[in-house]
mmCIF file of C-alpha atoms in Angstrom:
data_model
loop_
_atom_site.group_PDB
_atom_site.id
_atom_site.type_symbol
_atom_site.label_atom_id
_atom_site.label_comp_id
_atom_site.label_asym_id
_atom_site.label_seq_id
_atom_site.Cartn_x
_atom_site.Cartn_y
_atom_site.Cartn_z
ATOM 1 C CA MET A 1326 79.864 82.559 64.248
ATOM 2 C CA VAL A 1327 80.982 82.707 67.848
ATOM 3 C CA LEU A 1328 81.015 86.174 69.388
ATOM 4 C CA ARG A 1329 84.512 87.175 70.443
ATOM 5 C CA GLY A 1330 85.560 89.276 73.410
ATOM 6 C CA PHE A 1331 84.088 88.983 76.885
ATOM 7 C CA ARG A 1332 81.110 86.954 75.796
ATOM 8 C CA ARG A 1333 83.207 83.882 75.163
ATOM 9 C CA PHE A 1334 85.054 83.389 78.463
ATOM 10 C CA ARG A 1335 82.262 83.592 81.025
ATOM 11 C CA LEU A 1336 83.324 80.714 83.222
ATOM 12 C CA PHE A 1337 84.657 82.832 86.104
ATOM 13 C CA PHE A 1338 81.881 85.375 85.736
ATOM 14 C CA SER A 1339 79.300 82.594 86.148
ATOM 15 C CA TYR A 1340 81.326 81.093 88.953
ATOM 16 C CA PHE A 1341 81.490 84.357 90.915
ATOM 17 C CA LYS A 1342 77.791 84.988 90.320
ATOM 18 C CA ASP A 1343 77.108 81.755 92.203
ATOM 19 C CA LEU A 1344 79.314 82.972 95.050
ATOM 20 C CA VAL A 1345 77.269 86.139 95.686
ATOM 21 C CA GLY A 1346 76.402 86.376 99.372
ATOM 22 C CA GLN A 1347 79.519 84.556 100.536
ATOM 23 C CA GLU A 1348 82.329 85.996 102.612
ATOM 24 C CA VAL A 1349 85.457 86.473 100.564
ATOM 25 C CA THR A 1350 88.804 88.166 100.968
ATOM 26 C CA VAL A 1351 90.062 90.063 97.962
ATOM 27 C CA GLU A 1352 93.798 90.658 97.789
ATOM 28 C CA LEU A 1353 94.777 93.485 95.481
ATOM 29 C CA LYS A 1354 97.956 93.959 93.507
ATOM 30 C CA ASN A 1355 98.928 96.816 95.840
ATOM 31 C CA ASP A 1356 98.907 94.245 98.699
ATOM 32 C CA LEU A 1357 95.736 95.649 100.277
ATOM 33 C CA ALA A 1358 93.450 92.797 101.398
ATOM 34 C CA ILE A 1359 89.759 93.363 102.052
ATOM 35 C CA THR A 1360 87.263 90.946 103.563
ATOM 36 C CA GLY A 1361 83.584 91.356 102.851
ATOM 37 C CA THR A 1362 80.387 89.862 101.524
ATOM 38 C CA LEU A 1363 80.363 89.454 97.775
ATOM 39 C CA HIS A 1364 77.557 91.717 96.588
ATOM 40 C CA SER A 1365 78.027 91.551 92.844
ATOM 41 C CA VAL A 1366 80.400 90.882 90.016
ATOM 42 C CA ASP A 1367 80.395 91.801 86.338
ATOM 43 C CA GLN A 1368 81.894 90.643 83.054
ATOM 44 C CA TYR A 1369 85.157 92.447 83.783
ATOM 45 C CA LEU A 1370 85.263 90.651 87.150
ATOM 46 C CA ASN A 1371 84.895 94.016 88.888
ATOM 47 C CA ILE A 1372 83.767 93.190 92.415
ATOM 48 C CA LYS A 1373 81.454 94.948 94.803
ATOM 49 C CA LEU A 1374 81.855 94.045 98.458
ATOM 50 C CA GLU A 1375 79.620 94.881 101.376
ATOM 51 C CA ASN A 1376 80.308 95.026 105.076
ATOM 52 C CA THR A 1377 83.995 95.378 104.376
ATOM 53 C CA ARG A 1378 86.870 95.361 106.755
ATOM 54 C CA VAL A 1379 90.503 95.661 105.858
ATOM 55 C CA VAL A 1380 92.816 92.818 106.877
ATOM 56 C CA ASP A 1381 95.674 94.971 108.183
ATOM 57 C CA GLN A 1382 93.579 97.907 109.441
ATOM 58 C CA ASP A 1383 96.426 99.790 111.141
ATOM 59 C CA LYS A 1384 98.356 100.005 107.918
ATOM 60 C CA TYR A 1385 95.399 101.533 106.057
ATOM 61 C CA PRO A 1386 93.816 104.120 108.388
ATOM 62 C CA HIS A 1387 92.005 105.832 105.512
ATOM 63 C CA MET A 1388 89.879 102.706 104.989
ATOM 64 C CA LEU A 1389 88.368 102.912 108.480
ATOM 65 C CA SER A 1390 84.930 104.197 107.512
ATOM 66 C CA VAL A 1391 84.635 102.319 104.230
ATOM 67 C CA ARG A 1392 81.890 99.724 104.567
ATOM 68 C CA ASN A 1393 81.059 99.035 100.932
ATOM 69 C CA CYS A 1394 83.394 99.239 98.018
ATOM 70 C CA PHE A 1395 83.792 98.702 94.318
ATOM 71 C CA ILE A 1396 87.008 96.993 93.250
ATOM 72 C CA ARG A 1397 88.194 97.247 89.674
ATOM 73 C CA GLY A 1398 88.767 93.774 88.259
ATOM 74 C CA SER A 1399 92.127 94.721 86.779
ATOM 75 C CA VAL A 1400 93.688 95.284 90.211
ATOM 76 C CA VAL A 1401 92.706 91.988 91.821
ATOM 77 C CA ARG A 1402 95.515 89.545 92.602
ATOM 78 C CA TYR A 1403 93.569 86.878 94.534
ATOM 79 C CA VAL A 1404 90.055 86.174 95.687
ATOM 80 C CA GLN A 1405 90.197 83.991 98.790
ATOM 81 C CA LEU A 1406 87.136 81.798 99.256
ATOM 82 C CA PRO A 1407 85.717 79.689 102.061
ATOM 83 C CA PRO A 1408 86.933 76.116 101.495
ATOM 84 C CA ASP A 1409 83.388 74.746 101.495
ATOM 85 C CA GLY A 1410 82.124 77.551 99.273
ATOM 86 C CA VAL A 1411 83.287 75.781 96.148
ATOM 87 C CA ASP A 1412 81.948 72.702 94.418
ATOM 88 C CA VAL A 1413 85.263 71.700 92.886
ATOM 89 C CA ASP A 1414 83.849 68.905 90.738
ATOM 90 C CA LEU A 1415 81.231 71.188 89.207
ATOM 91 C CA LEU A 1416 83.890 73.771 88.438
ATOM 92 C CA HIS A 1417 86.172 71.102 87.017
ATOM 93 C CA ASP A 1418 83.449 69.913 84.654
ATOM 94 C CA ALA A 1419 82.600 73.458 83.623
ATOM 95 C CA ALA A 1420 86.249 74.179 82.876
ATOM 96 C CA ARG A 1421 86.557 71.047 80.762
ATOM 97 C CA ARG A 1422 83.457 71.998 78.841
ATOM 98 C CA GLU A 1423 84.703 75.547 78.318
ATOM 99 C CA ALA A 1424 88.097 74.268 77.122
ATOM 100 C CA ARG A 1425 86.413 71.947 74.673
ATOM 101 C CA GLY A 1426 84.539 74.976 73.348
ATOM 102 C CA GLY A 1427 81.041 73.715 74.156
ATOM 103 C CA MET B 648 79.913 98.507 84.955
ATOM 104 C CA SER B 649 78.053 95.593 83.443
ATOM 105 C CA TRP B 650 75.655 95.773 80.594
ATOM 106 C CA ALA B 651 72.733 94.239 82.450
ATOM 107 C CA GLY B 652 71.285 91.439 80.391
ATOM 108 C CA PRO B 653 67.936 89.905 81.371
ATOM 109 C CA GLU B 654 69.577 87.400 83.718
ATOM 110 C CA ASP B 655 71.793 90.054 85.289
ATOM 111 C CA ILE B 656 68.962 92.397 86.180
ATOM 112 C CA PHE B 657 69.421 91.890 89.920
ATOM 113 C CA LEU B 658 73.178 91.671 89.787
ATOM 114 C CA SER B 659 74.861 94.934 88.925
ATOM 115 C CA THR B 660 78.328 96.117 89.787
ATOM 116 C CA SER B 661 77.253 99.574 88.772
ATOM 117 C CA LEU B 662 78.652 102.623 90.490
ATOM 118 C CA ALA B 663 75.189 104.168 90.303
ATOM 119 C CA SER B 664 74.570 103.381 93.952
ATOM 120 C CA TYR B 665 77.492 105.666 94.842
ATOM 121 C CA LEU B 666 76.254 108.663 92.831
ATOM 122 C CA ASP B 667 76.094 111.945 94.757
ATOM 123 C CA ARG B 668 77.702 110.296 97.736
ATOM 124 C CA LYS B 669 81.021 111.044 99.348
ATOM 125 C CA ILE B 670 83.506 108.416 98.247
ATOM 126 C CA LEU B 671 87.126 107.475 98.667
ATOM 127 C CA VAL B 672 89.045 106.607 95.512
ATOM 128 C CA LEU B 673 92.317 104.706 95.782
ATOM 129 C CA LEU B 674 94.594 105.205 92.805
ATOM 130 C CA ARG B 675 97.310 102.938 91.466
ATOM 131 C CA ASP B 676 100.024 105.416 92.468
ATOM 132 C CA GLY B 677 98.901 105.141 96.100
ATOM 133 C CA ARG B 678 97.023 108.407 96.248
ATOM 134 C CA LYS B 679 93.754 108.676 98.133
ATOM 135 C CA LEU B 680 91.177 111.036 96.723
ATOM 136 C CA MET B 681 87.892 111.907 98.349
ATOM 137 C CA GLY B 682 84.900 113.709 96.955
ATOM 138 C CA THR B 683 81.342 113.468 95.701
ATOM 139 C CA LEU B 684 80.823 111.098 92.792
ATOM 140 C CA ARG B 685 78.972 112.945 90.062
ATOM 141 C CA SER B 686 79.541 110.724 87.040
ATOM 142 C CA PHE B 687 81.054 107.423 85.913
ATOM 143 C CA ASP B 688 81.194 105.098 82.937
ATOM 144 C CA GLN B 689 81.891 101.461 82.038
ATOM 145 C CA PHE B 690 85.660 101.984 82.352
ATOM 146 C CA ALA B 691 85.316 103.278 85.910
ATOM 147 C CA ASN B 692 86.244 106.768 84.706
ATOM 148 C CA ALA B 693 84.802 109.067 87.346
ATOM 149 C CA VAL B 694 83.976 112.685 87.958
ATOM 150 C CA LEU B 695 84.618 113.805 91.518
ATOM 151 C CA GLU B 696 83.273 117.106 92.753
ATOM 152 C CA GLY B 697 84.892 118.899 95.678
ATOM 153 C CA ALA B 698 87.773 116.488 95.503
ATOM 154 C CA CYS B 699 90.621 116.532 97.954
ATOM 155 C CA GLU B 700 93.690 114.394 98.359
ATOM 156 C CA ARG B 701 94.159 112.912 101.802
ATOM 157 C CA VAL B 702 97.866 112.616 102.414
ATOM 158 C CA ILE B 703 98.834 110.393 105.325
ATOM 159 C CA VAL B 704 102.356 110.174 106.703
ATOM 160 C CA GLY B 705 102.620 108.163 109.896
ATOM 161 C CA GLU B 706 100.225 109.672 112.405
ATOM 162 C CA GLN B 707 99.837 112.937 110.491
ATOM 163 C CA TYR B 708 97.372 113.704 107.743
ATOM 164 C CA CYS B 709 96.266 116.605 105.580
ATOM 165 C CA ASP B 710 93.445 117.141 103.088
ATOM 166 C CA ILE B 711 94.598 119.094 100.051
ATOM 167 C CA PRO B 712 91.667 120.542 98.090
ATOM 168 C CA LEU B 713 91.652 119.822 94.363
ATOM 169 C CA GLY B 714 88.277 120.970 93.031
ATOM 170 C CA LEU B 715 86.558 119.180 90.164
ATOM 171 C CA TYR B 716 88.420 116.068 89.032
ATOM 172 C CA VAL B 717 88.014 113.647 86.148
ATOM 173 C CA ILE B 718 89.737 110.357 86.934
ATOM 174 C CA ARG B 719 90.714 107.946 84.197
ATOM 175 C CA GLY B 720 89.424 104.476 85.095
ATOM 176 C CA GLU B 721 92.652 102.599 84.451
ATOM 177 C CA ASN B 722 94.203 104.332 87.477
ATOM 178 C CA VAL B 723 91.397 103.338 89.820
ATOM 179 C CA VAL B 724 92.083 100.593 92.350
ATOM 180 C CA LEU B 725 89.072 100.890 94.579
ATOM 181 C CA ILE B 726 86.078 103.118 95.127
ATOM 182 C CA GLY B 727 84.816 103.072 98.684
ATOM 183 C CA ASP B 728 81.550 104.340 100.061
ATOM 184 C CA LEU B 729 82.359 106.429 103.129
ATOM 185 C CA ASP B 730 80.020 105.709 106.017
ATOM 186 C CA THR B 731 79.264 109.183 107.375
ATOM 187 C CA GLU B 732 78.338 107.814 110.783
ATOM 188 C CA ARG B 733 81.774 106.388 111.325
ATOM 189 C CA GLU B 734 85.054 108.116 111.944
ATOM 190 C CA GLU B 735 86.994 108.450 108.730
ATOM 191 C CA LEU B 736 90.295 108.134 110.495
ATOM 192 C CA PRO B 737 91.515 106.681 113.810
ATOM 193 C CA PRO B 738 91.210 109.326 116.560
ATOM 194 C CA HIS B 739 94.921 109.392 117.378
ATOM 195 C CA MET B 740 95.786 110.892 114.006
ATOM 196 C CA ILE B 741 96.856 114.526 113.886
ATOM 197 C CA ARG B 742 95.755 116.978 111.232
ATOM 198 C CA VAL B 743 98.589 119.175 109.966
ATOM 199 C CA SER B 744 99.075 121.874 107.357
ATOM 200 C CA GLU B 745 99.946 121.274 103.718
ATOM 201 C CA THR B 746 103.551 122.471 104.088
ATOM 202 C CA GLU B 747 103.998 120.251 107.130
ATOM 203 C CA ILE B 748 102.721 117.135 105.382
ATOM 204 C CA LYS B 749 104.790 117.815 102.267
ATOM 205 C CA ARG B 750 107.850 118.048 104.477
ATOM 206 C CA ALA B 751 106.949 114.769 106.170
ATOM 207 C CA GLN B 752 106.428 113.139 102.757
ATOM 208 C CA LYS B 753 109.875 114.279 101.645
ATOM 209 C CA VAL B 754 111.482 112.817 104.779
ATOM 210 C CA GLU B 755 109.636 109.536 104.275
ATOM 211 C CA ARG B 756 110.619 109.380 100.615
ATOM 212 C CA GLU B 757 114.277 110.046 101.355
ATOM 213 C CA ALA B 758 114.265 107.432 104.125
ATOM 214 C CA SER B 759 112.829 104.752 101.827
ATOM 215 C CA GLU B 760 115.294 105.676 99.083
ATOM 216 C CA LEU B 761 118.120 105.294 101.561
ATOM 217 C CA MET B 762 116.760 101.873 102.573
ATOM 218 C CA GLY B 763 116.643 100.969 98.919
ATOM 219 C CA THR B 764 120.233 101.875 98.171
ATOM 220 C CA MET B 765 121.475 100.246 101.376
ATOM 221 C CA ARG B 766 119.674 97.042 100.478
ATOM 222 C CA LYS B 767 121.240 97.085 97.037
ATOM 223 C CA ARG B 768 124.677 97.482 98.610
ATOM 224 C CA MET B 769 124.011 94.579 101.016
ATOM 225 C CA GLU B 770 122.804 92.371 98.193
ATOM 226 C CA PHE B 771 125.905 93.243 96.243
ATOM 227 C CA LEU B 772 128.132 92.233 99.146
ATOM 228 C CA ASP B 773 126.274 88.961 99.701
ATOM 229 C CA PHE B 774 126.595 87.954 96.118
ATOM 230 C CA ASP B 775 128.846 84.916 95.908
#
């Protein structure tokens, strides 16, 4: 019997695990965008970034001294990746396999 | 927050590394809380000791002390580790009293409400 819940849909979790160490920009649902090095990710797609800097720094003065942060997965709108940071074919195959249920 | 399986042993998005440190918590309603992280769980619920709310209106700011806070995880947007060697705020910002900042907040709120109603009126007029 297949385990339900988070254990089934691990495609993006695995995908983000492979991206650890890369520079990403996370755009949140409250429009705040943060660039940093992807430190870690978990099953809820919570993200930990290191060496962070805010995209529109003047608009968010309170973020000035924040260098590392934890971002709750539920508030992420986009994760912007370096164009060469993705093996699209590999991801495509993985998605097909996941959709097939294998 | 992950349950570290054998393959995840080196990859943990745990808040444990922030324990007993001064952190900034951004909430969904736009509030900014600061304090020492004393406890957390898998839902990002957090206990903040010596918490204060940093209210920022334009160039003015004020820290309103709150005491011991328990934050429900669903309201958390971001938890930031404050680098104590860096300035928390740009130097041009002015610290004001609580009454002053509350007044400034009220003015800002009324101004944005006015913008909102004016926009609605404009949209109404433009409607063909």
